[in-house]
Tab-separated table of C-alpha atoms in Angstrom:
chain	number	residue	atom	x	y	z
L	1	UNK	CA	-54.254	-22.138	-26.670
L	2	UNK	CA	-52.685	-25.362	-25.603
L	3	UNK	CA	-52.541	-25.188	-21.835
L	4	UNK	CA	-55.126	-23.544	-19.628
L	5	UNK	CA	-54.000	-24.007	-16.052
L	6	UNK	CA	-51.560	-25.810	-13.783
L	7	UNK	CA	-52.064	-27.045	-10.217
L	8	UNK	CA	-50.068	-28.773	-7.486
L	9	UNK	CA	-51.713	-30.658	-4.623
L	10	UNK	CA	-49.836	-32.022	-1.630
L	11	UNK	CA	-50.446	-35.160	0.384
L	12	UNK	CA	-52.735	-33.324	2.793
L	13	UNK	CA	-55.211	-32.730	-0.058
L	14	UNK	CA	-54.311	-29.019	-0.075
L	15	UNK	CA	-53.746	-27.047	-3.223
L	16	UNK	CA	-50.249	-25.626	-2.768
L	17	UNK	CA	-49.891	-23.927	-6.124
L	18	UNK	CA	-52.174	-22.802	-8.897
L	19	UNK	CA	-51.600	-20.915	-12.086
L	20	UNK	CA	-54.294	-20.007	-14.567
L	21	UNK	CA	-53.797	-18.345	-17.935
L	22	UNK	CA	-56.652	-16.299	-19.292
L	23	UNK	CA	-55.374	-14.799	-22.540
L	24	UNK	CA	-53.610	-16.982	-25.061
L	25	UNK	CA	-51.934	-13.951	-26.588
L	26	UNK	CA	-50.254	-12.915	-23.368
L	27	UNK	CA	-48.253	-15.514	-21.461
L	28	UNK	CA	-48.124	-13.424	-18.287
L	29	UNK	CA	-51.872	-12.939	-18.047
L	30	UNK	CA	-54.007	-14.775	-15.545
L	31	UNK	CA	-53.671	-15.530	-11.854
L	32	UNK	CA	-51.083	-17.102	-9.552
L	33	UNK	CA	-52.162	-18.597	-6.216
L	34	UNK	CA	-55.473	-16.822	-6.376
L	35	UNK	CA	-58.028	-16.940	-3.563
L	36	UNK	CA	-60.818	-17.146	-6.138
L	37	UNK	CA	-59.538	-20.460	-7.399
L	38	UNK	CA	-59.946	-22.175	-4.038
L	39	UNK	CA	-63.300	-23.753	-4.843
L	40	UNK	CA	-62.167	-24.809	-8.295
L	41	UNK	CA	-59.104	-26.396	-6.735
L	42	UNK	CA	-61.251	-28.420	-4.378
L	43	UNK	CA	-63.514	-29.593	-7.199
L	44	UNK	CA	-60.537	-30.481	-9.343
L	45	UNK	CA	-58.882	-32.380	-6.516
L	46	UNK	CA	-62.112	-34.250	-5.861
L	47	UNK	CA	-62.472	-35.226	-9.474
L	48	UNK	CA	-58.903	-36.465	-9.759
L	49	UNK	CA	-59.094	-38.228	-6.403
L	50	UNK	CA	-62.272	-40.147	-7.133
L	51	UNK	CA	-61.300	-41.118	-10.666
L	52	UNK	CA	-57.907	-42.158	-9.374
L	53	UNK	CA	-59.342	-44.456	-6.741
L	54	UNK	CA	-61.726	-45.826	-9.346
L	55	UNK	CA	-58.923	-46.650	-11.759
L	56	UNK	CA	-56.986	-48.307	-8.996
L	57	UNK	CA	-59.917	-50.548	-8.185
L	58	UNK	CA	-60.707	-51.379	-11.804
L	59	UNK	CA	-57.389	-52.925	-12.744
L	60	UNK	CA	-55.834	-56.325	-13.025
L	61	UNK	CA	-52.294	-57.532	-12.808
L	62	UNK	CA	-49.578	-56.911	-10.266
L	63	UNK	CA	-48.728	-53.365	-11.346
L	64	UNK	CA	-50.568	-50.499	-9.765
L	65	UNK	CA	-52.836	-48.694	-12.161
L	66	UNK	CA	-52.249	-44.953	-12.191
L	67	UNK	CA	-54.422	-42.335	-13.805
L	68	UNK	CA	-52.724	-40.335	-16.528
L	69	UNK	CA	-55.325	-38.134	-18.124
L	70	UNK	CA	-59.023	-37.377	-17.972
L	71	UNK	CA	-60.716	-36.017	-21.063
L	72	UNK	CA	-63.947	-34.064	-21.068
L	73	UNK	CA	-65.754	-32.420	-23.952
L	74	UNK	CA	-63.791	-29.214	-23.653
L	75	UNK	CA	-60.414	-29.998	-22.152
L	76	UNK	CA	-58.067	-32.711	-21.020
L	77	UNK	CA	-56.626	-33.054	-17.512
L	78	UNK	CA	-53.152	-34.551	-17.192
L	79	UNK	CA	-52.149	-35.957	-13.811
L	80	UNK	CA	-48.761	-36.938	-12.466
L	81	UNK	CA	-48.654	-38.444	-8.954
L	82	UNK	CA	-45.458	-38.944	-6.985
L	83	UNK	CA	-44.781	-41.482	-4.273
L	84	UNK	CA	-44.710	-38.726	-1.662
L	85	UNK	CA	-48.322	-37.870	-2.437
L	86	UNK	CA	-47.826	-34.800	-4.593
L	87	UNK	CA	-50.134	-34.400	-7.559
L	88	UNK	CA	-49.199	-32.289	-10.534
L	89	UNK	CA	-52.240	-31.442	-12.632
L	90	UNK	CA	-52.236	-29.713	-15.995
L	91	UNK	CA	-55.351	-28.729	-17.907
L	92	UNK	CA	-54.885	-28.510	-21.660
L	93	UNK	CA	-56.727	-28.717	-24.959
L	94	UNK	CA	-56.770	-31.816	-27.166
L	95	UNK	CA	-53.850	-31.058	-29.442
L	96	UNK	CA	-51.288	-33.099	-27.566
L	97	UNK	CA	-51.848	-36.615	-26.248
L	98	UNK	CA	-49.396	-36.813	-23.392
L	99	UNK	CA	-47.834	-34.267	-21.095
L	100	UNK	CA	-46.178	-36.861	-18.880
L	101	UNK	CA	-42.653	-35.690	-19.708
L	102	UNK	CA	-43.609	-32.089	-19.099
L	103	UNK	CA	-45.028	-32.869	-15.673
L	104	UNK	CA	-42.097	-35.105	-14.864
L	105	UNK	CA	-39.717	-32.299	-15.787
L	106	UNK	CA	-41.596	-29.812	-13.617
L	107	UNK	CA	-41.376	-32.193	-10.698
L	108	UNK	CA	-37.761	-33.255	-11.041
L	109	UNK	CA	-36.126	-30.069	-12.282
L	110	UNK	CA	-38.252	-27.270	-10.882
L	111	UNK	CA	-40.099	-28.519	-7.801
L	112	UNK	CA	-37.235	-30.578	-6.393
L	113	UNK	CA	-34.650	-27.925	-7.143
L	114	UNK	CA	-36.441	-24.852	-5.888
L	115	UNK	CA	-38.777	-26.193	-3.223
L	116	UNK	CA	-37.278	-29.392	-1.863
L	117	UNK	CA	-33.686	-28.069	-1.864
L	118	UNK	CA	-34.629	-24.660	-0.594
L	119	UNK	CA	-33.879	-24.483	3.118
L	120	UNK	CA	-35.950	-21.320	3.465
L	121	UNK	CA	-39.158	-22.865	2.239
L	122	UNK	CA	-41.249	-25.429	4.054
L	123	UNK	CA	-41.225	-28.928	2.620
L	124	UNK	CA	-44.537	-29.788	4.209
L	125	UNK	CA	-47.077	-27.094	3.568
L	126	UNK	CA	-49.378	-28.082	6.409
L	127	UNK	CA	-47.892	-26.494	9.498
L	128	UNK	CA	-50.016	-28.274	12.096
L	129	UNK	CA	-52.835	-30.761	12.411
L	130	UNK	CA	-55.510	-28.144	11.676
L	131	UNK	CA	-54.190	-27.533	8.200
L	132	UNK	CA	-54.314	-31.111	6.970
L	133	UNK	CA	-57.237	-32.720	5.145
L	134	UNK	CA	-57.841	-29.871	2.747
L	135	UNK	CA	-57.905	-27.126	5.376
L	136	UNK	CA	-54.536	-25.629	4.528
L	137	UNK	CA	-53.950	-22.284	2.889
L	138	UNK	CA	-50.175	-22.142	2.467
L	139	UNK	CA	-48.913	-21.789	-1.088
L	140	UNK	CA	-45.589	-21.994	-2.852
L	141	UNK	CA	-44.674	-18.350	-3.295
L	142	UNK	CA	-40.979	-18.832	-3.830
L	143	UNK	CA	-39.495	-16.480	-6.413
L	144	UNK	CA	-37.243	-18.950	-8.214
L	145	UNK	CA	-39.947	-21.572	-8.478
L	146	UNK	CA	-42.554	-19.226	-9.932
L	147	UNK	CA	-40.050	-17.680	-12.346
L	148	UNK	CA	-38.649	-20.884	-13.735
L	149	UNK	CA	-42.050	-22.527	-13.973
L	150	UNK	CA	-43.298	-19.519	-15.871
L	151	UNK	CA	-40.412	-19.543	-18.309
L	152	UNK	CA	-40.775	-23.287	-18.803
L	153	UNK	CA	-44.517	-23.281	-19.446
L	154	UNK	CA	-44.940	-20.017	-21.338
L	155	UNK	CA	-43.918	-21.416	-24.763
L	156	UNK	CA	-46.646	-24.028	-24.394
L	157	UNK	CA	-49.516	-21.626	-23.804
L	158	UNK	CA	-49.869	-20.941	-27.504
L	159	UNK	CA	-48.959	-23.979	-29.509
N	1	UNK	CA	8.622	-38.272	-8.096
N	2	UNK	CA	8.976	-42.023	-8.192
N	3	UNK	CA	5.762	-42.466	-10.061
N	4	UNK	CA	6.901	-40.130	-12.801
N	5	UNK	CA	10.130	-41.990	-13.520
N	6	UNK	CA	8.363	-45.331	-13.566
N	7	UNK	CA	5.832	-44.040	-16.051
N	8	UNK	CA	8.611	-42.544	-18.187
N	9	UNK	CA	10.553	-45.808	-18.272
N	10	UNK	CA	7.517	-47.840	-19.187
N	11	UNK	CA	6.715	-45.383	-21.952
N	12	UNK	CA	10.161	-45.707	-23.546
N	13	UNK	CA	10.030	-49.484	-23.241
N	14	UNK	CA	6.670	-49.509	-24.906
N	15	UNK	CA	7.766	-47.378	-27.831
N	16	UNK	CA	10.887	-49.511	-28.370
N	17	UNK	CA	9.050	-52.802	-28.266
N	18	UNK	CA	6.480	-51.907	-30.860
N	19	UNK	CA	5.935	-48.779	-32.859
N	20	UNK	CA	2.855	-47.684	-30.965
N	21	UNK	CA	1.834	-44.283	-32.217
N	22	UNK	CA	1.156	-41.329	-29.974
N	23	UNK	CA	-2.582	-41.678	-30.223
N	24	UNK	CA	-2.783	-45.113	-28.667
N	25	UNK	CA	-0.327	-44.058	-25.983
N	26	UNK	CA	-2.594	-41.131	-25.260
N	27	UNK	CA	-5.555	-43.450	-25.093
N	28	UNK	CA	-3.736	-45.767	-22.732
N	29	UNK	CA	-2.962	-42.902	-20.371
N	30	UNK	CA	-6.514	-41.743	-20.568
N	31	UNK	CA	-7.754	-45.198	-19.801
N	32	UNK	CA	-5.437	-45.389	-16.823
N	33	UNK	CA	-6.737	-42.064	-15.607
N	34	UNK	CA	-10.263	-43.326	-16.042
N	35	UNK	CA	-9.525	-46.481	-14.060
N	36	UNK	CA	-7.849	-44.388	-11.371
N	37	UNK	CA	-10.775	-42.000	-11.157
N	38	UNK	CA	-13.346	-44.758	-10.993
N	39	UNK	CA	-11.374	-46.379	-8.180
N	40	UNK	CA	-11.631	-43.234	-6.039
N	41	UNK	CA	-14.162	-43.290	-3.225
N	42	UNK	CA	-17.435	-41.611	-4.119
N	43	UNK	CA	-20.445	-40.223	-2.328
N	44	UNK	CA	-23.746	-39.040	-3.667
N	45	UNK	CA	-23.445	-35.355	-4.449
N	46	UNK	CA	-27.010	-34.592	-3.433
N	47	UNK	CA	-26.677	-36.233	-0.041
N	48	UNK	CA	-23.448	-34.328	0.539
N	49	UNK	CA	-25.013	-31.000	-0.413
N	50	UNK	CA	-28.015	-31.528	1.818
N	51	UNK	CA	-25.867	-32.502	4.778
N	52	UNK	CA	-23.562	-29.560	4.163
N	53	UNK	CA	-26.432	-27.097	4.278
N	54	UNK	CA	-28.051	-28.814	7.216
N	55	UNK	CA	-25.089	-27.800	9.399
N	56	UNK	CA	-26.626	-24.363	9.941
N	57	UNK	CA	-30.071	-25.435	11.232
N	58	UNK	CA	-28.252	-28.065	13.268
N	59	UNK	CA	-26.130	-25.428	14.985
N	60	UNK	CA	-29.228	-23.480	15.860
N	61	UNK	CA	-30.911	-26.600	17.238
N	62	UNK	CA	-27.865	-27.381	19.380
N	63	UNK	CA	-27.825	-23.809	20.660
N	64	UNK	CA	-31.478	-24.048	21.609
N	65	UNK	CA	-31.047	-27.402	23.324
N	66	UNK	CA	-28.140	-26.073	25.374
N	67	UNK	CA	-30.153	-23.053	26.399
N	68	UNK	CA	-33.080	-25.229	27.459
N	69	UNK	CA	-30.783	-27.499	29.390
N	70	UNK	CA	-29.265	-24.699	31.442
N	71	UNK	CA	-32.725	-23.333	32.136
N	72	UNK	CA	-33.869	-26.768	33.183
N	73	UNK	CA	-30.924	-27.154	35.522
N	74	UNK	CA	-31.685	-23.818	37.144
N	75	UNK	CA	-35.270	-24.883	37.656
N	76	UNK	CA	-34.146	-28.169	39.079
N	77	UNK	CA	-31.925	-26.502	41.633
N	78	UNK	CA	-34.883	-24.551	42.897
N	79	UNK	CA	-37.213	-27.512	43.019
N	80	UNK	CA	-34.661	-29.945	44.364
N	81	UNK	CA	-35.559	-30.001	48.027
N	82	UNK	CA	-39.191	-31.077	47.678
N	83	UNK	CA	-38.827	-33.415	44.718
N	84	UNK	CA	-37.444	-36.878	44.595
N	85	UNK	CA	-34.538	-36.720	42.181
N	86	UNK	CA	-34.722	-40.322	41.040
N	87	UNK	CA	-38.272	-40.085	39.762
N	88	UNK	CA	-37.454	-36.864	38.003
N	89	UNK	CA	-34.529	-38.442	36.194
N	90	UNK	CA	-36.755	-41.322	35.283
N	91	UNK	CA	-39.348	-39.005	33.799
N	92	UNK	CA	-36.745	-37.429	31.591
N	93	UNK	CA	-36.114	-40.737	29.844
N	94	UNK	CA	-38.767	-41.027	27.218
N	95	UNK	CA	-38.723	-43.105	24.086
N	96	UNK	CA	-40.429	-40.732	21.706
N	97	UNK	CA	-38.153	-37.735	21.874
N	98	UNK	CA	-39.889	-34.809	20.245
N	99	UNK	CA	-38.532	-33.772	16.881
N	100	UNK	CA	-36.779	-30.476	16.349
N	101	UNK	CA	-38.510	-27.767	14.377
N	102	UNK	CA	-38.068	-28.075	10.607
N	103	UNK	CA	-34.992	-26.519	9.049
N	104	UNK	CA	-36.693	-23.539	7.483
N	105	UNK	CA	-37.967	-22.470	10.898
N	106	UNK	CA	-34.512	-22.860	12.390
N	107	UNK	CA	-33.060	-20.629	9.677
N	108	UNK	CA	-35.731	-18.056	10.376
N	109	UNK	CA	-35.040	-18.246	14.078
N	110	UNK	CA	-31.344	-17.512	13.586
N	111	UNK	CA	-32.092	-14.330	11.679
N	112	UNK	CA	-34.638	-13.245	14.268
N	113	UNK	CA	-32.646	-14.012	17.398
N	114	UNK	CA	-30.629	-11.362	19.229
N	115	UNK	CA	-27.019	-10.447	18.539
N	116	UNK	CA	-25.324	-12.548	21.210
N	117	UNK	CA	-27.266	-15.687	20.413
N	118	UNK	CA	-26.664	-15.177	16.701
N	119	UNK	CA	-22.955	-14.753	17.339
N	120	UNK	CA	-22.881	-17.981	19.345
N	121	UNK	CA	-24.540	-19.870	16.478
N	122	UNK	CA	-22.128	-18.309	13.983
N	123	UNK	CA	-19.213	-19.270	16.199
N	124	UNK	CA	-20.409	-22.862	16.252
N	125	UNK	CA	-20.789	-22.940	12.457
N	126	UNK	CA	-17.345	-21.383	12.013
N	127	UNK	CA	-15.825	-24.008	14.276
N	128	UNK	CA	-17.375	-26.786	12.201
N	129	UNK	CA	-16.001	-25.121	9.073
N	130	UNK	CA	-12.601	-24.790	10.719
N	131	UNK	CA	-12.467	-28.522	11.370
N	132	UNK	CA	-13.496	-29.263	7.785
N	133	UNK	CA	-10.826	-26.887	6.453
N	134	UNK	CA	-8.163	-28.371	8.675
N	135	UNK	CA	-8.861	-31.878	7.484
N	136	UNK	CA	-9.459	-31.120	3.835
N	137	UNK	CA	-5.909	-29.793	3.509
N	138	UNK	CA	-4.520	-33.133	4.556
N	139	UNK	CA	-6.762	-34.922	2.119
N	140	UNK	CA	-6.002	-32.680	-0.837
N	141	UNK	CA	-2.263	-32.367	-0.308
N	142	UNK	CA	-1.593	-36.016	0.278
N	143	UNK	CA	-4.079	-37.695	-2.019
N	144	UNK	CA	-4.209	-35.342	-4.982
N	145	UNK	CA	-0.816	-33.765	-5.217
N	146	UNK	CA	1.972	-35.215	-3.088
N	147	UNK	CA	4.493	-32.947	-4.783
N	148	UNK	CA	2.999	-29.759	-3.396
N	149	UNK	CA	5.424	-28.276	-0.927
N	150	UNK	CA	3.976	-25.446	1.051
N	151	UNK	CA	7.197	-24.822	2.938
N	152	UNK	CA	8.807	-22.792	0.174
N	153	UNK	CA	5.547	-21.289	-1.045
N	154	UNK	CA	4.187	-17.899	-0.179
N	155	UNK	CA	0.727	-16.912	0.966
N	156	UNK	CA	-0.472	-16.338	-2.590
N	157	UNK	CA	0.150	-19.973	-3.440
N	158	UNK	CA	-1.875	-21.045	-0.438
N	159	UNK	CA	-4.688	-18.749	-1.505
N	160	UNK	CA	-4.546	-20.231	-4.977
N	161	UNK	CA	-4.711	-23.646	-3.391
N	162	UNK	CA	-7.908	-22.596	-1.594
N	163	UNK	CA	-9.387	-21.123	-4.755
N	164	UNK	CA	-8.588	-24.101	-6.938
N	165	UNK	CA	-8.376	-27.327	-5.008
N	166	UNK	CA	-10.380	-26.702	-1.847
N	167	UNK	CA	-13.266	-24.983	-3.613
N	168	UNK	CA	-13.248	-27.587	-6.375
N	169	UNK	CA	-13.429	-30.396	-3.847
N	170	UNK	CA	-16.141	-28.845	-1.679
N	171	UNK	CA	-18.328	-27.043	-4.186
N	172	UNK	CA	-17.457	-28.548	-7.563
N	173	UNK	CA	-16.228	-25.243	-8.953
N	174	UNK	CA	-13.345	-22.843	-8.526
N	175	UNK	CA	-13.444	-19.353	-7.065
N	176	UNK	CA	-14.249	-16.913	-9.867
N	177	UNK	CA	-11.829	-14.146	-9.014
N	178	UNK	CA	-8.900	-13.610	-6.652
N	179	UNK	CA	-7.551	-10.177	-5.888
N	180	UNK	CA	-4.648	-9.228	-3.652
N	181	UNK	CA	-2.498	-6.240	-2.741
N	182	UNK	CA	0.535	-8.519	-2.095
N	183	UNK	CA	0.588	-7.336	1.509
N	184	UNK	CA	-1.636	-9.926	3.067
N	185	UNK	CA	-5.050	-8.744	1.916
N	186	UNK	CA	-6.996	-11.063	-0.338
N	187	UNK	CA	-10.425	-10.846	-1.905
N	188	UNK	CA	-11.950	-14.100	-3.093
N	189	UNK	CA	-14.998	-13.614	-5.291
N	190	UNK	CA	-17.492	-16.379	-5.839
N	191	UNK	CA	-20.318	-15.162	-8.022
N	192	UNK	CA	-22.349	-18.379	-7.887
N	193	UNK	CA	-21.708	-19.802	-4.443
N	194	UNK	CA	-23.175	-23.257	-4.888
N	195	UNK	CA	-24.862	-24.150	-1.572
N	196	UNK	CA	-27.171	-21.134	-1.611
N	197	UNK	CA	-28.191	-21.272	-5.259
N	198	UNK	CA	-31.606	-22.819	-4.754
N	199	UNK	CA	-32.508	-20.645	-1.755
N	200	UNK	CA	-35.218	-18.084	-2.262
N	201	UNK	CA	-38.240	-16.529	-0.627
N	202	UNK	CA	-41.262	-14.970	-2.267
N	203	UNK	CA	-40.532	-12.081	-4.599
N	204	UNK	CA	-39.981	-8.671	-3.084
N	205	UNK	CA	-38.182	-9.840	0.040
N	206	UNK	CA	-34.575	-9.555	-1.094
N	207	UNK	CA	-33.425	-7.935	2.161
N	208	UNK	CA	-34.853	-10.729	4.271
N	209	UNK	CA	-33.333	-13.275	1.956
N	210	UNK	CA	-29.854	-11.829	2.457
N	211	UNK	CA	-30.351	-11.848	6.226
N	212	UNK	CA	-31.332	-15.510	6.065
N	213	UNK	CA	-28.361	-16.412	3.874
N	214	UNK	CA	-25.862	-14.794	6.278
N	215	UNK	CA	-25.306	-17.845	8.510
N	216	UNK	CA	-24.539	-19.941	5.436
N	217	UNK	CA	-21.494	-17.779	4.735
N	218	UNK	CA	-19.943	-18.515	8.124
N	219	UNK	CA	-19.168	-22.068	7.045
N	220	UNK	CA	-16.821	-21.156	4.152
N	221	UNK	CA	-15.214	-18.533	6.405
N	222	UNK	CA	-14.428	-21.275	8.880
N	223	UNK	CA	-13.147	-23.486	6.088
N	224	UNK	CA	-10.760	-20.805	4.795
N	225	UNK	CA	-9.468	-20.172	8.316
N	226	UNK	CA	-9.062	-23.912	8.877
N	227	UNK	CA	-7.013	-24.368	5.718
N	228	UNK	CA	-4.817	-21.382	6.584
N	229	UNK	CA	-4.313	-22.632	10.107
N	230	UNK	CA	-3.273	-26.093	8.959
N	231	UNK	CA	-0.695	-24.483	6.680
N	232	UNK	CA	0.845	-22.343	9.377
N	233	UNK	CA	-1.244	-19.180	9.514
N	234	UNK	CA	-3.446	-19.327	12.534
N	235	UNK	CA	-5.001	-17.510	15.416
N	236	UNK	CA	-4.915	-13.759	15.717
N	237	UNK	CA	-3.075	-13.038	12.504
N	238	UNK	CA	-5.870	-14.206	10.218
N	239	UNK	CA	-9.174	-12.421	9.794
N	240	UNK	CA	-11.832	-13.416	7.362
N	241	UNK	CA	-15.261	-12.083	6.587
N	242	UNK	CA	-17.843	-12.401	3.867
N	243	UNK	CA	-19.931	-9.740	2.163
N	244	UNK	CA	-22.433	-9.689	-0.651
N	245	UNK	CA	-21.312	-8.125	-3.898
N	246	UNK	CA	-23.131	-7.401	-7.112
N	247	UNK	CA	-22.558	-9.876	-9.868
N	248	UNK	CA	-20.877	-8.535	-12.997
N	249	UNK	CA	-23.248	-7.929	-15.880
N	250	UNK	CA	-21.463	-10.169	-18.356
N	251	UNK	CA	-21.997	-13.320	-16.312
N	252	UNK	CA	-24.931	-15.578	-17.180
N	253	UNK	CA	-27.916	-15.105	-14.911
N	254	UNK	CA	-27.896	-17.273	-11.832
N	255	UNK	CA	-30.698	-18.045	-9.447
N	256	UNK	CA	-29.211	-16.186	-6.490
N	257	UNK	CA	-28.909	-12.516	-7.334
N	258	UNK	CA	-25.778	-11.644	-5.364
N	259	UNK	CA	-22.222	-12.840	-5.468
N	260	UNK	CA	-20.114	-13.452	-2.373
N	261	UNK	CA	-16.803	-11.810	-1.589
N	262	UNK	CA	-14.529	-13.297	1.055
N	263	UNK	CA	-12.113	-10.806	2.518
N	264	UNK	CA	-9.072	-12.485	4.038
N	265	UNK	CA	-6.538	-10.446	5.978
N	266	UNK	CA	-3.285	-12.074	7.067
N	267	UNK	CA	-0.937	-10.077	9.256
N	268	UNK	CA	2.259	-12.051	9.293
N	269	UNK	CA	5.481	-10.702	10.683
């Protein structure tokens, strides 16, 4: 199994999309936008956030230092941050070094096309002040987005 | 016509002067075309698409503002006698005008509002489309093809003009199918109407999706009517409406599951 799960966080520190695969044999197994993953999402966001601020502090030179991946004993976390504060996070095994292109593709060809250009979906998933700072619950449930993400990622589940 | 003869003369001169073969001549023409195309004015396609779609939420916002304004005026009439008008006017001037609701809420509001309000919004969108259609004819006839003469052409030619040139200019593609009974009834089928392709809700809400898409079809209706009116078919004699149709099975899958059919009825004497 090459990829385990995929997450999107918005600039209000909310998890707006999560997808977890449980069986490597079946690409449609697992959960989408599950309530049970809420705590995991918060932990994951916290880990990425703190390591990200650490990397930004421990850097020299004029260019901003961005975190790309975090490796633990069991898996590797790949992070792609956009200027608008979105974070695309992919948890994988160790077979492949970089998933930057994959995450970039998801952002530019799937997220932008089906969420940003979709007039029926919100572009800011925190509706009011009470839902910012990690208190939000709204998720991307849009049919086209879920479908095309699924068909894009499913060949990578077993690799 | 003048341009053609000039090009013809220069071509014969060229072939007499030196035995340039057909290939290089072809290349030269292609290069000229390239230079011509790169000299045309351009806009960013994305910005254009976003603005085009934003017309519908905008119409709803205008409708709401107008409604609020009339309500406000009614209130003011009641409260006029005991209030100083000058201070009230002064209070209305504030620097941080509140923002309108986001577009997706506006779209939702259109589909949820009552019939008369909905019809007023649709009317406004159609009028915007009408203006676009009216002006795009001028642009396309006089900048793309000065030789087109609509005077001696019939309605079918005008419909073809809409299907080819107008649709190509506005949406980057042509209408997929045109059907007619040669008595003033036309069906224009667009199986992948571009502006709505990335629109979708969560799965299992197809009905709601179609209701939300409805206002977006008023704009092309207005455009078709505008083009027809600028070419001499206007007012009562033209009717146009849009319906959803199933896409044929042999077409590649698109992201929006329904095609659009525009039904145009022209009753000319």
